[in-house]
XYZ file of C-alpha atoms in Angstrom:
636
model
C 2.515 -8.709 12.709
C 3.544 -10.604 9.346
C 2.252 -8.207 7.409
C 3.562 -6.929 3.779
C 1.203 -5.332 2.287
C -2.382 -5.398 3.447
C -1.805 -3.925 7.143
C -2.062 -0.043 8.067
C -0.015 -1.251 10.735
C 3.873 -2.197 11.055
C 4.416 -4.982 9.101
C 6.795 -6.262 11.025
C 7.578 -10.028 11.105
C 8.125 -10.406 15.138
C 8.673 -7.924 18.356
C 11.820 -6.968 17.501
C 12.961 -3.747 16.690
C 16.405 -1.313 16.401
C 17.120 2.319 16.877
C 17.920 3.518 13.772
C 21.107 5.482 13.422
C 21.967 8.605 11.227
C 21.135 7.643 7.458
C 24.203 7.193 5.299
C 23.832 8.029 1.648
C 27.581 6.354 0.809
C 25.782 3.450 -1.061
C 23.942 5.739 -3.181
C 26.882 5.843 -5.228
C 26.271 5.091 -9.067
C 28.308 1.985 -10.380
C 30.310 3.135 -13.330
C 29.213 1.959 -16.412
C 31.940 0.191 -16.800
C 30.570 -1.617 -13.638
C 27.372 -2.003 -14.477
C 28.432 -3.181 -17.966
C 30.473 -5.987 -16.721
C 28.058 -7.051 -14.068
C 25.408 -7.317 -16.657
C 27.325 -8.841 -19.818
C 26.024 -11.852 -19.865
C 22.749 -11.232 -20.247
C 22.359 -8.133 -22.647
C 24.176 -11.108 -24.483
C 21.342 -13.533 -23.643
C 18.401 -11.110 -24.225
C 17.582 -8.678 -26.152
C 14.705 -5.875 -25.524
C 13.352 -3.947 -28.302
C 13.389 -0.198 -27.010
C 15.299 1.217 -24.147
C 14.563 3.654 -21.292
C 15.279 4.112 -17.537
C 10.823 3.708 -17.710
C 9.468 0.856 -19.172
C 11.070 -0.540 -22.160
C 9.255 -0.379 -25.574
C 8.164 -3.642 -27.542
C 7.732 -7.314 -26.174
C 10.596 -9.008 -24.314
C 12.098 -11.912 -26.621
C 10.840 -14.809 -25.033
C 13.346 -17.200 -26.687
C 15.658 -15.506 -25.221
C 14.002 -15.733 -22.112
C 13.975 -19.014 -22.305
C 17.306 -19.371 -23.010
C 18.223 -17.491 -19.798
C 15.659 -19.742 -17.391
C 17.345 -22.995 -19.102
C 21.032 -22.385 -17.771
C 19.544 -21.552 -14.449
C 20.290 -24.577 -11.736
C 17.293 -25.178 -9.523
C 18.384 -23.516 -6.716
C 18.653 -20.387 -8.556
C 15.199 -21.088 -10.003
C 13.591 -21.700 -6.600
C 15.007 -18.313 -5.478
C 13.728 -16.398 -8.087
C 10.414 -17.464 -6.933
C 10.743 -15.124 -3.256
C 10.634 -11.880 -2.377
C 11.701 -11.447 0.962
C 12.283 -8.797 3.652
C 15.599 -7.748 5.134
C 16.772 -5.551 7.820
C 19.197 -2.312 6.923
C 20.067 1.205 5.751
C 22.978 -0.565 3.003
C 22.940 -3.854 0.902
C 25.949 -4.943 2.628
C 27.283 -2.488 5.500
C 24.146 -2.078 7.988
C 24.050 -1.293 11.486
C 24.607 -4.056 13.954
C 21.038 -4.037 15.330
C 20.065 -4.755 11.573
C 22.813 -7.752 11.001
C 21.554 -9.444 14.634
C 18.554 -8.994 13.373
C 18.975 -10.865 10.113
C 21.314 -13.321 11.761
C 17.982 -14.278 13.672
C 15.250 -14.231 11.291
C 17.153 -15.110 8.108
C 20.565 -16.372 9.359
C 22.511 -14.201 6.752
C 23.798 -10.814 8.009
C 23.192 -8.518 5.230
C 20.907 -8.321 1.965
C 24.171 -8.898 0.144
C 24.221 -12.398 1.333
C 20.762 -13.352 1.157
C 20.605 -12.697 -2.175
C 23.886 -14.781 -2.072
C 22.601 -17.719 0.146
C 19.080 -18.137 -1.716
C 19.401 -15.996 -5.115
C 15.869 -13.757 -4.176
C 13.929 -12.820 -7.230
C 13.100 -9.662 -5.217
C 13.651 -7.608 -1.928
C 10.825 -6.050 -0.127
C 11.454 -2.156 1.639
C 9.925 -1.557 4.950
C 10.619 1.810 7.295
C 10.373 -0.650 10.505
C 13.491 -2.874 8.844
C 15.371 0.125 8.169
C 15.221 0.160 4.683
C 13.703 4.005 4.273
C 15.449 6.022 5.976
C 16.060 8.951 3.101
C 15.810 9.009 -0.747
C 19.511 8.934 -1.077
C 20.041 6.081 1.255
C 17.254 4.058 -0.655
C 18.518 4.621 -3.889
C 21.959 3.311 -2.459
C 20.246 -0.033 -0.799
C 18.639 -0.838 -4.526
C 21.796 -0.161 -5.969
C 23.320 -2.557 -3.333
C 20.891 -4.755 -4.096
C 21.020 -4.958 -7.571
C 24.937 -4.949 -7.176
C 24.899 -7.646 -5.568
C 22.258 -10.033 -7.639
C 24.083 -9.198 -11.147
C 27.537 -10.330 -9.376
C 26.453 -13.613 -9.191
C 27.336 -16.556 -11.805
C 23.954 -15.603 -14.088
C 23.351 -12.766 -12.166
C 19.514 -11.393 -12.553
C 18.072 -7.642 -11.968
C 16.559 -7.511 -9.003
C 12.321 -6.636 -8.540
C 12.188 -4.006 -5.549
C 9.350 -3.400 -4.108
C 7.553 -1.998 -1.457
C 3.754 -1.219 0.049
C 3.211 3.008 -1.566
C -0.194 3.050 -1.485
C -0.506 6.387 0.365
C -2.940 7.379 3.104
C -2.957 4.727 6.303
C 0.020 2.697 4.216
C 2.993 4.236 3.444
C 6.517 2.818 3.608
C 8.170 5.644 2.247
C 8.088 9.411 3.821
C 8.980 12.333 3.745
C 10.690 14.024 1.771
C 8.970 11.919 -0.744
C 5.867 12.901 -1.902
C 2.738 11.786 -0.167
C -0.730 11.461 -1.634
C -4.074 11.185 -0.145
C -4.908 7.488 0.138
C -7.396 5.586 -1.984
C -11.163 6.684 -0.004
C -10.011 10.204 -0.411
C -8.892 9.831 -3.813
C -12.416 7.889 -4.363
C -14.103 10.654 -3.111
C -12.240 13.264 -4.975
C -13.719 11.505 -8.424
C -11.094 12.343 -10.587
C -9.510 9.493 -12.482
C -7.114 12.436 -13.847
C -6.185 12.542 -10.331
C -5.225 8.753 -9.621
C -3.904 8.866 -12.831
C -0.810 12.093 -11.955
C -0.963 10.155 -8.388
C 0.235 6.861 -9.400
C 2.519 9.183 -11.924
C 4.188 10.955 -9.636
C 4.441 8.174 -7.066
C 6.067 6.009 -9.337
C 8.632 8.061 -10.904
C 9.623 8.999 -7.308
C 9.694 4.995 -6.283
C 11.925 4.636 -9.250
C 14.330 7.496 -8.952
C 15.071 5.429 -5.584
C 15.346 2.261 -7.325
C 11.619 0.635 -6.613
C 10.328 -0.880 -9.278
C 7.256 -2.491 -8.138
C 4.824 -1.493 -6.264
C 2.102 -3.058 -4.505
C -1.042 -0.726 -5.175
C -3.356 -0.082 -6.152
C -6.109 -1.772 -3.870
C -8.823 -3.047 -5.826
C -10.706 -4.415 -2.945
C -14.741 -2.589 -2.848
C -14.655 -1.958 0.595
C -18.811 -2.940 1.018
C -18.506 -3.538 4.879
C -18.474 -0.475 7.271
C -16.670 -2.628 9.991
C -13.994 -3.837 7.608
C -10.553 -3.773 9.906
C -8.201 -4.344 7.438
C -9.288 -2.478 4.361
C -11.417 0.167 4.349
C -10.257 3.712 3.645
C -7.615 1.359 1.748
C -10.280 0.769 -0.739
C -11.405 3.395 -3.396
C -14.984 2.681 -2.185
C -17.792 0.539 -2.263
C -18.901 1.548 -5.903
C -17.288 -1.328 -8.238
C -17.357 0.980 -11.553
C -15.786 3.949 -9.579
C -13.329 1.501 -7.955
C -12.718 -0.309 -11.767
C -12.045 3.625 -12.888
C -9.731 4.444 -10.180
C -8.052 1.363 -10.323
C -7.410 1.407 -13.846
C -6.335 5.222 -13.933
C -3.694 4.832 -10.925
C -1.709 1.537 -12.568
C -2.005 3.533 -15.974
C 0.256 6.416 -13.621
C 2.673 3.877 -11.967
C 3.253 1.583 -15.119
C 3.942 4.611 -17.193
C 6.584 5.502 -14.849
C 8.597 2.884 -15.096
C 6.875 0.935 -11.729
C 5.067 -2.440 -11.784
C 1.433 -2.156 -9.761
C -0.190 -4.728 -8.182
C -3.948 -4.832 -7.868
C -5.047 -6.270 -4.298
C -6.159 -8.593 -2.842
C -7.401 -11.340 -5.294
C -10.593 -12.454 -5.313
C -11.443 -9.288 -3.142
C -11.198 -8.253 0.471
C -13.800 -5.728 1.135
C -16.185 -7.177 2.489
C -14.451 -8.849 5.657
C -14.845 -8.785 9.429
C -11.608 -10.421 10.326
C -8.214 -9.003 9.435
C -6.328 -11.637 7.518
C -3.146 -10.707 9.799
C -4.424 -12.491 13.078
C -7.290 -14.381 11.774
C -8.858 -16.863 8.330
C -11.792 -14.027 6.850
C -14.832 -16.156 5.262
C -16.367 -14.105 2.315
C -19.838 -15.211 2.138
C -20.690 -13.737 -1.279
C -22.699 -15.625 -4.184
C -20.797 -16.493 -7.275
C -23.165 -14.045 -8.733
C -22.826 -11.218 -6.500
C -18.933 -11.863 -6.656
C -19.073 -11.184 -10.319
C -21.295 -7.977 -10.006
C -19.052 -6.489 -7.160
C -15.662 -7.715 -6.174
C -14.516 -9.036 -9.654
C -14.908 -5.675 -11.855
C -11.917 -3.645 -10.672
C -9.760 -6.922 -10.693
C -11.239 -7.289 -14.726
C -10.559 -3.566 -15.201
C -7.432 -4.170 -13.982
C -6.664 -6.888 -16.459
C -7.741 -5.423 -19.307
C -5.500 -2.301 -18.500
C -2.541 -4.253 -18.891
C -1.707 -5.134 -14.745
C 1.815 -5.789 -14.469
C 0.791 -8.140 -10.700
C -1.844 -8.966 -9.102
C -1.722 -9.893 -5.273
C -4.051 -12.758 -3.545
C -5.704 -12.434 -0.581
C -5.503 -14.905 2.884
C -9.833 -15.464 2.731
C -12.002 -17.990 2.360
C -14.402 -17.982 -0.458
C -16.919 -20.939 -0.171
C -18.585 -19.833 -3.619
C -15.424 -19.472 -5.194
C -13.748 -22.828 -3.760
C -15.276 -24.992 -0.978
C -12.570 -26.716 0.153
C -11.542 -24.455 2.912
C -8.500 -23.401 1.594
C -7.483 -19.726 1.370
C -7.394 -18.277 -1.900
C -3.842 -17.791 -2.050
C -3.679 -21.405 -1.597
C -6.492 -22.543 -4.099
C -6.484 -23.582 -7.845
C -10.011 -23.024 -8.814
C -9.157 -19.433 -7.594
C -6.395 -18.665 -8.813
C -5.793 -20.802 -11.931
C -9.391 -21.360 -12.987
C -10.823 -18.157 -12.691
C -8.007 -15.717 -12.577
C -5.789 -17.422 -15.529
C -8.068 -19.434 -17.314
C -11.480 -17.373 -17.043
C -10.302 -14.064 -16.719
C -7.607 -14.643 -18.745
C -4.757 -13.313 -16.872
C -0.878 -13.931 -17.832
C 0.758 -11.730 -15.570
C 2.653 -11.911 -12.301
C 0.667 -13.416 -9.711
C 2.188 -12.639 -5.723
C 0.996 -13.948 -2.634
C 0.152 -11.397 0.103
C 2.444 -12.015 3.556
C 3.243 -15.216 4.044
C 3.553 -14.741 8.049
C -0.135 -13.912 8.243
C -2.653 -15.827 10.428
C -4.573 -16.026 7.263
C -2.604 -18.292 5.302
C -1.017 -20.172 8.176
C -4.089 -21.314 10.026
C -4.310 -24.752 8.292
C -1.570 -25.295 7.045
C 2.404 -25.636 7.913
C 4.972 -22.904 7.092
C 6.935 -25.399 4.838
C 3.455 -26.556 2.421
C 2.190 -22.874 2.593
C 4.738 -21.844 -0.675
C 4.383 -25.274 -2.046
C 0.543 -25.506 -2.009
C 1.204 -21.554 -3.400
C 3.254 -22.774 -6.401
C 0.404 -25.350 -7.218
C -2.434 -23.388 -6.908
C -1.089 -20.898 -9.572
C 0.982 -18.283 -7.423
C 4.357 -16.795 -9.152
C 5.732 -14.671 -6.385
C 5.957 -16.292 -2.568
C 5.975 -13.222 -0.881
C 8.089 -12.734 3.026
C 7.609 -16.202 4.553
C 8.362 -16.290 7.939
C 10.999 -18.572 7.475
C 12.974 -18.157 4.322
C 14.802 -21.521 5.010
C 11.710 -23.615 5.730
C 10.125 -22.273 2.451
C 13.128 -22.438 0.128
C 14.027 -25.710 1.096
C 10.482 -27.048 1.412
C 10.013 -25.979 -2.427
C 13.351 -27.185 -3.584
C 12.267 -30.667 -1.879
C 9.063 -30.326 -3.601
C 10.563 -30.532 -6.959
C 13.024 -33.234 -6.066
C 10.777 -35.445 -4.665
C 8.099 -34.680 -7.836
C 5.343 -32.861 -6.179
C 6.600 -30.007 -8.079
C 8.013 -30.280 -11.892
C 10.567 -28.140 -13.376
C 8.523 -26.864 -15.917
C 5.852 -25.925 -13.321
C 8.436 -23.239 -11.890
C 9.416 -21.975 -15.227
C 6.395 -21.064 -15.961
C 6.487 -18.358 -13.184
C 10.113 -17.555 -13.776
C 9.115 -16.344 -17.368
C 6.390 -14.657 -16.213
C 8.971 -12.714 -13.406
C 11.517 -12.246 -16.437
C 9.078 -10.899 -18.817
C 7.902 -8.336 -15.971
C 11.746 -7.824 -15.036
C 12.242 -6.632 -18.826
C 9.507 -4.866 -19.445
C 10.151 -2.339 -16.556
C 13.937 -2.453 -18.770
C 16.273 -3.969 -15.862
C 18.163 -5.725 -18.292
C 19.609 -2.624 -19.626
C 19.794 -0.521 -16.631
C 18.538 -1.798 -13.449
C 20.330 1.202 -11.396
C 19.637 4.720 -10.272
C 21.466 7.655 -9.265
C 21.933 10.265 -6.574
C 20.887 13.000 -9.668
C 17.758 11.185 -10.255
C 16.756 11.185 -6.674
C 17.548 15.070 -6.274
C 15.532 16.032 -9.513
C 12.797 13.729 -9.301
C 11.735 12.807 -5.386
C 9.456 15.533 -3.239
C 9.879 18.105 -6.044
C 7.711 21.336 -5.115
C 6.232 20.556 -8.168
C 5.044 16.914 -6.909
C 3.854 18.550 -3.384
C 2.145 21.335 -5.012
C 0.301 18.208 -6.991
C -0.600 16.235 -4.016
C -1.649 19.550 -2.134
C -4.351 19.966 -4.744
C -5.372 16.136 -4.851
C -5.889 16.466 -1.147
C -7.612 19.310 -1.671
C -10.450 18.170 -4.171
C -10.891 15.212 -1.703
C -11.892 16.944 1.361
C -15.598 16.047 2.135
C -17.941 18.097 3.814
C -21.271 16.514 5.513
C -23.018 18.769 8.198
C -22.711 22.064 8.282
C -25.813 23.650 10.524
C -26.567 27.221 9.674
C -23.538 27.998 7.346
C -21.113 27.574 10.133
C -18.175 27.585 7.755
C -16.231 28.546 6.109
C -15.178 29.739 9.815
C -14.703 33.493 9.930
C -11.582 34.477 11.667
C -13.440 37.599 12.220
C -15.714 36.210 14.588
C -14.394 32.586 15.428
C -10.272 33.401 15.712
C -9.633 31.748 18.249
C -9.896 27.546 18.259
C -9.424 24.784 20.151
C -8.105 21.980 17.868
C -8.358 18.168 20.361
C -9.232 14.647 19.881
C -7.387 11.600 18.534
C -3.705 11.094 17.748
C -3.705 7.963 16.267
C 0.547 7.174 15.520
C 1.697 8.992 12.556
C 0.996 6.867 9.082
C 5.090 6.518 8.132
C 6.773 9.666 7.120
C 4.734 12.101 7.907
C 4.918 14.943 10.832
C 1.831 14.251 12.720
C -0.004 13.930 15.543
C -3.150 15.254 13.203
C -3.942 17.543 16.182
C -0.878 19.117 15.998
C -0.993 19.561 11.917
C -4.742 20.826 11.907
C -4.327 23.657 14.865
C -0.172 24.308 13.033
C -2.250 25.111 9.673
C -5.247 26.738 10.991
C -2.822 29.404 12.837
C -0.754 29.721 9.074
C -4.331 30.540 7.975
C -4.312 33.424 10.245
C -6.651 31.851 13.662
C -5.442 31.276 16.977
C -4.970 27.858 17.109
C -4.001 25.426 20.375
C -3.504 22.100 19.963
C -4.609 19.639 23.114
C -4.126 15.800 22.803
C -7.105 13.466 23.727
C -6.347 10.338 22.247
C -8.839 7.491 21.015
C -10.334 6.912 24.586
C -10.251 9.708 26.612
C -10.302 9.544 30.573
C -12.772 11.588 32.320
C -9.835 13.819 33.664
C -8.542 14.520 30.130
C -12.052 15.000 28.906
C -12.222 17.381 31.628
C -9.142 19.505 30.544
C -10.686 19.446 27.226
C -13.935 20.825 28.518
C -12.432 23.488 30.640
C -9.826 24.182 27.974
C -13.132 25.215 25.236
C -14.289 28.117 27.734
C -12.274 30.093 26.380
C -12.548 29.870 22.554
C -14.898 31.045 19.706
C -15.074 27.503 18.109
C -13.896 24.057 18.857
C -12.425 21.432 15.975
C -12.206 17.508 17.146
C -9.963 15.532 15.089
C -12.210 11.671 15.220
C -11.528 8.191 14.686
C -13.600 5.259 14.770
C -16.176 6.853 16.768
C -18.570 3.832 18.159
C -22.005 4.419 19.844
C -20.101 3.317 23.632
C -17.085 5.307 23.075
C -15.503 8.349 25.330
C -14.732 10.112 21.933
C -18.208 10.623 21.579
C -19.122 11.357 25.010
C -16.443 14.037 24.992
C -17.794 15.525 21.763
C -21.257 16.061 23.468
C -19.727 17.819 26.611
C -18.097 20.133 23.820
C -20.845 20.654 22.255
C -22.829 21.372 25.057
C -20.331 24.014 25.912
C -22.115 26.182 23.677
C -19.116 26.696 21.330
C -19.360 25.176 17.472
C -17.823 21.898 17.323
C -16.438 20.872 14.239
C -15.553 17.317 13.477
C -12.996 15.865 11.508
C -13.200 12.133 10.870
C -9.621 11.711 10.316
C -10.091 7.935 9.415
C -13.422 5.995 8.397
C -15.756 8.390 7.455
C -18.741 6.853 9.341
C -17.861 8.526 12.568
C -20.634 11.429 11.416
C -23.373 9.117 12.404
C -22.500 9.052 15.503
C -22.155 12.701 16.100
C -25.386 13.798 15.269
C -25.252 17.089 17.799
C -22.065 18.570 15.811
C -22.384 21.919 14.127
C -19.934 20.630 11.231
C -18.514 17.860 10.130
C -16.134 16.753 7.516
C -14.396 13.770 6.203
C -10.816 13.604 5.492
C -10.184 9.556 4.647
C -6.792 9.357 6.600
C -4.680 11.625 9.730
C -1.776 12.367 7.187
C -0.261 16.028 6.805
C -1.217 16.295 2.811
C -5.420 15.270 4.042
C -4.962 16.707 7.079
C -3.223 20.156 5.980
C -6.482 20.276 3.142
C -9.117 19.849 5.365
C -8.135 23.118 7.032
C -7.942 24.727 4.152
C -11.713 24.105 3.715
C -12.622 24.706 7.211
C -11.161 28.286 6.266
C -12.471 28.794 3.538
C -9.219 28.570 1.140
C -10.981 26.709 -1.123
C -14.426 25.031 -1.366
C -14.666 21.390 -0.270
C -15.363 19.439 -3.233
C -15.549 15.580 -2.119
C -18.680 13.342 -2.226
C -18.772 10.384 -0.487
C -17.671 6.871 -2.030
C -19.117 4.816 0.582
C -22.472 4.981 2.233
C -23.248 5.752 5.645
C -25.865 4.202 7.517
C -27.864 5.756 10.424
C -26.324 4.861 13.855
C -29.784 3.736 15.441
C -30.524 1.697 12.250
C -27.932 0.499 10.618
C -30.312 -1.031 7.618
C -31.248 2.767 6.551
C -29.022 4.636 5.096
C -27.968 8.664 6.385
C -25.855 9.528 3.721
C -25.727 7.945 0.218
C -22.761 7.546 -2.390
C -22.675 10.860 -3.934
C -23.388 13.645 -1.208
C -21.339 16.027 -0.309
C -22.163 19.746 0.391
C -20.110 22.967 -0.672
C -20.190 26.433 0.347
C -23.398 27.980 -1.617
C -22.454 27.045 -5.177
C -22.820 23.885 -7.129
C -20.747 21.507 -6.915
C -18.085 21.020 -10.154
C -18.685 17.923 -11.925
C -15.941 15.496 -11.666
């Protein structure tokens, strides 16, 4: 999978992966500032930032002295600026030898010292799967490497690190770090105070470890139930709830010191196809486009988005020509910079994704990129084809000069706004009083909490009295653990039921269950008061639901949890309960027993719409509804 940023999945460029050893936080070591001063001479001599601050700096870069920098740049250097690209290992230029072989292979350099080296990289992208995320000490110490390592060179630049935080289903950074609900729940929480301490926290935990740009929030309106790719991603399928949460989440990150990126450009959500293994057509009118997908992307704009990420789709009423947006100029130049007026970073998504590749060749993807209006080529497959195939671009005229300093300014304004001119680095201090803070989990506890959404509950079934239903069966799916947290969601729910004073057993089913293990599952309820199934996906064919109907026609309560999409309600229509939690991580999973106990009050409403199983074209539950224990609920 080729995926950066718009997969729940991996990410991961090819099949191969390495055993990761014991995390070393040696690189987290601070350069002295007599180090750092040195390294960086040159150009607090060749720019000057009004303001300082480890956050964003104060005031408006000095773009003459910008330019002045992008002038004594050769064009390789420029050409590198222009990529953002993945590497394998723990340390910028020590890694395990798993990690060099597997750089040797896919990038023919052995550490991220040396790419940067080889191809000067604008920017370095973290993923757990590469090795890059081990703990926040360790990070910190691979951005300092990294940044090291870019301001040694002759005109050394600070470094853009970034990474895919945008909680829920897509996390690249774990535990201990703090982890927030993803974007449904947060959606169906309502509180734009909420996205707002969420992307606030987030960020100033991404940059204690020395990530400075992230690639959330996801503006997408996720409008199609049987979206693969997006979904519970997506704030919802409300474009003015979306625009709000949008807006109040980069407000959190950018004030932290962290670039967002709205995603994906001209909008995802309403696809059948993932963009990772196939070319999504989005069939929507110009008009309807302008009603739906384009207001969180506007909102986003007007809010002062640091980056905006395209997206790997087809739009015939956008651009008939066939190309994918990423790839297209009417897209991306006429309506994003000319009509909606944007002057900020522009990134590609993945570059190794079926999406972008399908028509054309690895080395015209970046070039075709760079025409259509693109800044940022993000994790080609092959660094080498695309570097070279851009730096023979501008040789042979296809591309100017000028055309690629346009986007270098635009990288070097970003690159001092977020103040890596003056200090670019972090330390092991910052990590220790900033990152997973009790604080920051108490914060996300609560999110979680307000996001939790209840839809059946048949004759005031909960909150379940320990009294009368102590002891529970907790089974069903155990989809693989988003990155960094505990999991299997079976495992968390029936862990925090029994801290909430129930006798609680945990027993595996999985996505598909065989008739043997839906046996054991049967057998297993005879001898509880109530039984809670942990659900995913559920289709109108699948053995999930055929096992929830033997349950419940055990005669023991059956509560469901939809630990993903929340649509999995309509196909349980014999449950006694059933709740929504958006994603299977600890913080939404933890929350959702909470409520199921009664702790505290479930208080989400849904931001997407379900429709009825047996008719698709009516809808069972609408935007809005959500049910609470006997009182109204709070306005949000």
């Amino acid at each position: 999978m080729h995926d950066t940023s718009s997969a729940e999945g991996t990410g991961r460029p090819g099949p191969t992966a390495h055993p990761a050893s014991a995390a070393s936080a040696a690189g987290a070591r601070r350069p002295s500032r007599r180090t750092v001063l040195a390294a960086t001479a040159t150009l607090t001599a060749a720019l000057a930032v009004q303001g300082t601050g480890t956050a964003r700096a104060a005031g408006r870069p000095d773009e003459k002295r910008l330019r002045a920098l992008v002038s004594r740049m050769t064009l390789e250097e420029k050409v590198g600026q222009l990529f953002v690209m993945r590497v394998y290992g723990h340390s910028a230029t020590d890694p395990d030898q798993a990690d060099i072989d597997a750089n040797l292979k896919e990038i023919g350099v052995r550490t991220a010292a040396e790419l940067i080296e080889k191809y000067r990289v604008g920017g370095i992208i973290y993923f757990a799967w590469a090795h890059n995320t081990r703990d926040p000490q360790q990070i910190a110490g691979l951005s300092n490497g990294i940044q090291r390592a870019s301001l040694q060179q002759p005109r050394g630049l600070p470094m853009l690190v970034a990474t895919d935080q945008e909680h829920g289903i897509v996390c690249r950074v774990g535990k201990p770090a703090t982890l927030f609900p993803g974007a449904m729940a947060v959606g169906a929480g309502g509180s734009t105070a909420d996205a707002r301490t969420l992307g606030r926290i987030s960020g100033a935990e991404l940059r204690a470890m020395g990530i400075n740009q992230d690639y959330s929030p996801d503006a997408d309106v996720n409008v199609n139930p049987a979206n693969p790719v997006i979904g519970v991603r997506s704030f919802g399928a409300d474009p003015d709830a979306v625009a709000r949460m949008v807006v109040a989440e980069v407000r959190g990150y950018q004030g932290s010191g962290v670039a967002a990126t709205a995603k994906h450009f001209p909008g995802h959500g309403d696809t059948a196809v993932d963009s990772h293994y196939g070319f999504p057509v989005i069939t929507h009118s110009r008009e309807l486009w302008e009603k739906l997908d384009a207001v969180p992307f506007r909102a986003a704009i007007k809010a002062g988005i640091d980056s905006i990420m395209t997206a790997h789709i087809q739009f015939p009423a956008l651009d008939d020509s066939g190309d994918p947006a990423t790839l297209s100029r009417p897209i991306l130049t006429g309506i994003l910079r000319e009509e909606l007026g944007y002057d900020g970073v522009v990134i590609t998504d993945s570059l190794g994704m079926e999406g972008v590749r399908s028509k054309y060749g690895d080395d015209r993807v970046p070039v075709l990129a760079l025409k259509a209006g693109v800044d940022q080529l993000l994790n080609p497959p092959s660094l080498d084809v695309a570097w070279n195939a851009v730096l023979n671009a501008v040789r042979t005229g296809e591309l100017t000069e000028d055309r690629l300093d346009e986007s270098i300014l635009r990288i070097l304004r970003l690159k001092a706004r977020l103040g890596l001119f003056q200090n670019p680095y972090t330390t092991p201090a910052d990590v220790t009083r900033t990152v997973g803070t009790p604080e920051h989990l108490k914060a996300a506890d609560a999110i979680a909490e307000r996001t939790t959404t209840l839809l059946v509950d048949e004759g005031g079934l909960l909150p379940l009295s320990r009294r009368t239903h102590n002891k529970v069966l907790v089974f069903g799916a155990d989809p693989a653990s988003p990155s960094g947290t505990t999991g299997p969601p079976t495992g968390v729910l029936a862990a925090a039921l029994t801290e909430l004073g129930f006798t609680a057993t945990a027993l595996s089913t999985g996505t598909a269950p065989s008739k043997a293990t839906a046996d054991k599952a049967v057998a297993a309820a005879q001898g509880v008061d109530a039984v809670v199934v942990a659900t995913y996906n559920v289709t109108a064919g699948s053995a999930q639901k055929t096992l929830v109907e033997r349950l419940v026609a055990t005669g023991r309560p059956v509560i469901a949890v939809a630990v993903r999409n929340p649509y999995d309600v309509a196909q349980l229509p014999t449950v006694a309960a059933a709740l929504a939690t958006y994603s299977w991580t600890d913080v939404e999973v933890r929350a959702a027993a909470r409520v199921i106990a009664g702790r505290v009050a479930p208080r989400g409403t849904l931001p997407v719409p379900v429709q009825r199983a047996d008719d698709p074209a009516q809808t069972l539950y609408p935007i809005g509804y959500g049910l609470s224990y006997g009182r109204h609920r709070p306005d949000h």
